[in-house]
XYZ file of C-alpha atoms in Angstrom:
269
model
C -47.874 38.553 7.194
C -47.451 34.888 7.885
C -47.299 32.314 5.131
C -49.946 31.190 2.673
C -52.727 28.654 3.221
C -54.397 27.071 0.205
C -57.842 25.600 0.841
C -59.147 22.846 -1.463
C -62.827 21.914 -1.307
C -64.256 18.526 -2.218
C -67.090 17.233 -4.381
C -70.509 18.892 -4.133
C -69.031 22.113 -2.715
C -67.121 25.147 -3.922
C -64.794 27.703 -2.344
C -67.703 29.335 -0.514
C -67.540 26.483 2.026
C -64.246 27.864 3.383
C -65.626 31.289 4.403
C -65.307 30.774 8.178
C -61.883 29.189 7.842
C -60.552 31.954 5.627
C -61.793 34.592 8.067
C -60.066 32.836 10.979
C -56.692 32.373 9.325
C -56.731 35.803 7.685
C -57.192 37.321 11.142
C -54.121 35.356 12.262
C -52.075 36.971 9.502
C -52.074 34.300 6.805
C -52.511 34.909 3.115
C -55.505 32.679 2.381
C -56.310 31.302 -1.071
C -59.664 29.558 -1.494
C -60.415 29.064 -5.166
C -63.125 26.857 -6.607
C -62.493 23.884 -8.856
C -62.950 24.476 -12.582
C -66.683 24.700 -13.440
C -67.495 25.341 -9.766
C -67.076 29.118 -9.678
C -70.092 31.168 -8.598
C -73.127 30.818 -6.369
C -74.021 27.207 -5.533
C -77.738 27.758 -6.149
C -77.040 29.078 -9.638
C -74.649 26.206 -10.355
C -77.330 23.715 -9.334
C -79.984 25.390 -11.443
C -77.761 25.628 -14.517
C -75.307 22.733 -14.725
C -72.081 24.094 -16.278
C -71.344 22.697 -19.719
C -68.732 19.963 -19.471
C -69.109 19.445 -15.705
C -69.569 15.695 -16.107
C -66.284 15.457 -17.995
C -64.192 17.168 -15.302
C -61.233 15.007 -14.208
C -59.167 14.801 -11.036
C -55.925 15.590 -12.892
C -57.331 18.921 -14.084
C -58.302 19.909 -10.560
C -55.023 18.745 -9.026
C -53.039 20.668 -11.617
C -54.859 23.895 -10.740
C -53.795 23.679 -7.098
C -50.341 22.387 -7.980
C -49.795 25.557 -9.991
C -51.233 27.729 -7.228
C -48.796 26.167 -4.757
C -45.854 26.557 -7.125
C -46.705 30.237 -7.692
C -46.160 31.129 -4.023
C -42.863 32.601 -2.857
C -42.753 29.995 -0.061
C -44.323 26.564 0.199
C -47.935 26.931 1.373
C -49.855 25.079 4.026
C -52.545 23.050 2.264
C -55.903 22.171 3.829
C -58.253 19.989 1.819
C -61.633 18.363 2.422
C -62.753 15.032 0.907
C -61.373 14.953 -2.662
C -59.497 18.075 -1.593
C -57.892 15.827 1.026
C -56.475 13.389 -1.505
C -55.237 16.353 -3.557
C -53.555 17.628 -0.388
C -51.828 14.257 0.004
C -50.733 14.269 -3.633
C -49.207 17.738 -3.305
C -47.492 16.834 -0.027
C -46.107 13.763 -1.808
C -44.764 15.991 -4.583
C -42.972 18.239 -2.102
C -44.798 21.513 -2.763
C -46.426 21.925 0.681
C -45.168 23.171 4.036
C -47.847 21.264 5.994
C -50.881 19.233 4.972
C -54.288 18.834 6.591
C -56.519 16.244 4.859
C -60.053 16.452 6.311
C -62.476 13.546 5.756
C -60.134 12.667 2.936
C -60.678 10.303 0.058
C -57.875 7.778 0.511
C -55.166 7.243 -2.119
C -54.093 4.038 -3.860
C -57.664 2.714 -4.223
C -57.800 2.282 -0.445
C -61.433 1.532 0.415
C -63.742 0.653 3.273
C -66.491 -1.951 3.495
C -68.590 0.388 5.606
C -72.100 0.381 4.070
C -72.302 4.168 3.743
C -68.980 4.260 1.912
C -69.924 1.410 -0.421
C -73.374 2.833 -1.170
C -72.293 6.404 -1.830
C -69.203 5.432 -3.811
C -71.271 3.111 -6.010
C -73.911 5.771 -6.631
C -71.342 8.330 -7.705
C -69.043 6.113 -9.770
C -71.845 4.126 -11.484
C -70.316 3.308 -14.906
C -73.752 3.166 -16.533
C -74.088 6.931 -15.987
C -71.104 7.748 -18.216
C -70.270 11.457 -18.148
C -73.623 12.518 -16.716
C -73.106 14.932 -13.832
C -74.200 13.733 -10.391
C -77.089 15.908 -9.232
C -76.946 16.588 -5.499
C -80.477 17.190 -4.214
C -81.475 18.287 -0.711
C -82.581 14.804 0.352
C -79.295 13.177 -0.692
C -77.304 15.965 0.933
C -79.052 15.376 4.255
C -78.856 11.594 4.035
C -75.193 11.282 3.153
C -73.363 14.607 3.452
C -74.906 16.316 6.494
C -76.546 13.348 8.223
C -75.909 14.576 11.783
C -77.930 17.748 11.186
C -81.696 18.223 11.319
C -83.545 18.037 8.020
C -84.240 21.759 8.149
C -80.633 22.710 8.936
C -79.271 20.356 6.280
C -81.644 21.792 3.686
C -80.364 25.284 4.448
C -76.755 24.068 4.207
C -77.583 22.458 0.857
C -79.152 25.688 -0.355
C -76.115 27.735 0.694
C -73.219 25.466 -0.285
C -74.099 22.404 -2.388
C -73.148 21.944 -6.034
C -73.570 19.163 -8.579
C -70.443 17.321 -9.651
C -68.503 15.071 -12.006
C -68.598 11.336 -11.417
C -65.214 11.108 -13.145
C -63.484 12.897 -10.270
C -64.185 10.110 -7.789
C -63.528 7.449 -10.438
C -60.104 9.006 -10.987
C -59.389 9.038 -7.252
C -59.585 5.249 -7.378
C -57.213 5.021 -10.354
C -53.712 6.097 -11.386
C -54.310 9.790 -10.696
C -55.146 8.986 -7.085
C -51.861 7.273 -6.251
C -49.400 8.422 -3.584
C -46.028 7.001 -2.515
C -46.738 6.230 1.130
C -43.111 5.363 1.881
C -41.620 8.787 1.130
C -40.575 11.190 3.886
C -43.083 14.026 4.078
C -43.925 17.243 5.886
C -46.245 16.976 8.906
C -49.836 15.995 8.137
C -52.937 16.053 10.319
C -55.811 13.769 9.302
C -59.243 14.856 10.525
C -62.293 12.547 10.520
C -65.938 12.609 11.586
C -67.311 9.728 13.636
C -70.669 9.735 11.805
C -69.326 10.400 8.315
C -71.391 8.398 5.793
C -69.097 9.170 2.848
C -65.577 8.734 4.270
C -65.802 6.610 7.450
C -63.429 7.567 10.218
C -61.853 4.106 10.127
C -60.729 4.764 6.550
C -59.169 8.095 7.562
C -57.266 6.355 10.337
C -56.185 3.579 7.957
C -55.005 6.236 5.495
C -52.963 8.068 8.127
C -51.348 4.878 9.426
C -50.432 3.757 5.897
C -47.599 6.318 5.795
C -44.475 4.413 6.767
C -41.636 6.935 7.114
C -40.582 6.901 10.764
C -39.171 10.440 10.865
C -42.266 12.099 9.381
C -45.175 13.379 11.475
C -48.603 11.911 10.662
C -51.247 12.843 13.222
C -54.902 11.813 13.320
C -57.999 13.018 15.169
C -61.631 11.883 14.995
C -64.429 14.208 16.128
C -67.486 12.603 17.718
C -70.925 12.997 16.136
C -69.599 14.747 13.018
C -70.655 14.109 9.435
C -68.930 14.723 6.112
C -70.022 18.361 6.490
C -67.519 18.592 9.357
C -66.000 21.919 8.286
C -69.306 23.781 8.589
C -71.801 21.800 10.664
C -72.485 22.886 14.274
C -69.251 22.486 16.188
C -67.070 23.485 13.233
C -65.318 25.957 15.526
C -63.750 23.099 17.523
C -62.471 21.448 14.362
C -61.063 24.727 13.083
C -59.366 25.518 16.382
C -57.802 22.050 16.517
C -56.351 22.531 13.050
C -55.214 26.062 13.881
C -53.446 24.976 17.078
C -51.795 22.060 15.282
C -50.474 24.405 12.609
C -49.067 26.685 15.320
C -47.266 23.690 16.812
C -45.969 22.144 13.602
C -45.264 25.157 11.444
C -41.665 25.418 12.591
C -41.079 21.690 13.005
C -38.273 20.012 11.035
C -39.310 19.600 7.413
C -38.878 16.265 5.664
C -39.821 16.526 2.043
C -39.611 14.887 -1.330
C -37.900 16.953 -3.996
C -40.384 19.403 -5.550
C -41.554 18.397 -8.997
C -41.013 20.630 -12.017
C -44.072 22.662 -13.012
C -44.368 23.548 -16.688
C -45.238 27.152 -17.386
């Protein structure tokens, strides 16, 4: 058995989105952990039909702490792969020194780093709208196609929505832009690979590149790759196999590279 990989999904998804990735890395001998955020466990269709009580009050710190504890519970530091909000959580955990490698995919950027790309501005404003308070954001099929899976046909995107989409807490993205979404970009860190989609309407590829280049430590590896004609649904839209194989090959290359790490933080029991 190789080491452990922890997969962290983003907003409007749950652990079901990692099925293909878990199958691939399990076959390679890794212990794969793909757990859903709190209030995201179960079938997406059921979660959409019956919004879990308290979903709108879910905070980033609660989610981050779940994966922090999962990482700390492993006998060796895990590889962490995260998508969207899962990407900023990956960066936070790398920053805290509890990861062996980090792969942020279409990642929300830390330190209130933003883009003036219209898709980013529009979608961020819709989600974080302060007038909506703690009301959960309802992800319908039309919105999913328009912003999340915009490179897919309407029919294919509707099926992807049916199979994987959840509703979510506006507070999670609000928190990403605040204190809980901060990272020390000057610290030495383990190797990270930033993945972006050229047609992403939620996290533009330019922001992913800006995020990757913001890390300043000269002895730490920070790699970046943008995939053409990919949306925010990059981990599962047609062509996901190429993205997965790129990540898998990078892990093979970097897994035994020199490790530069911050001191692990103390985790309360």
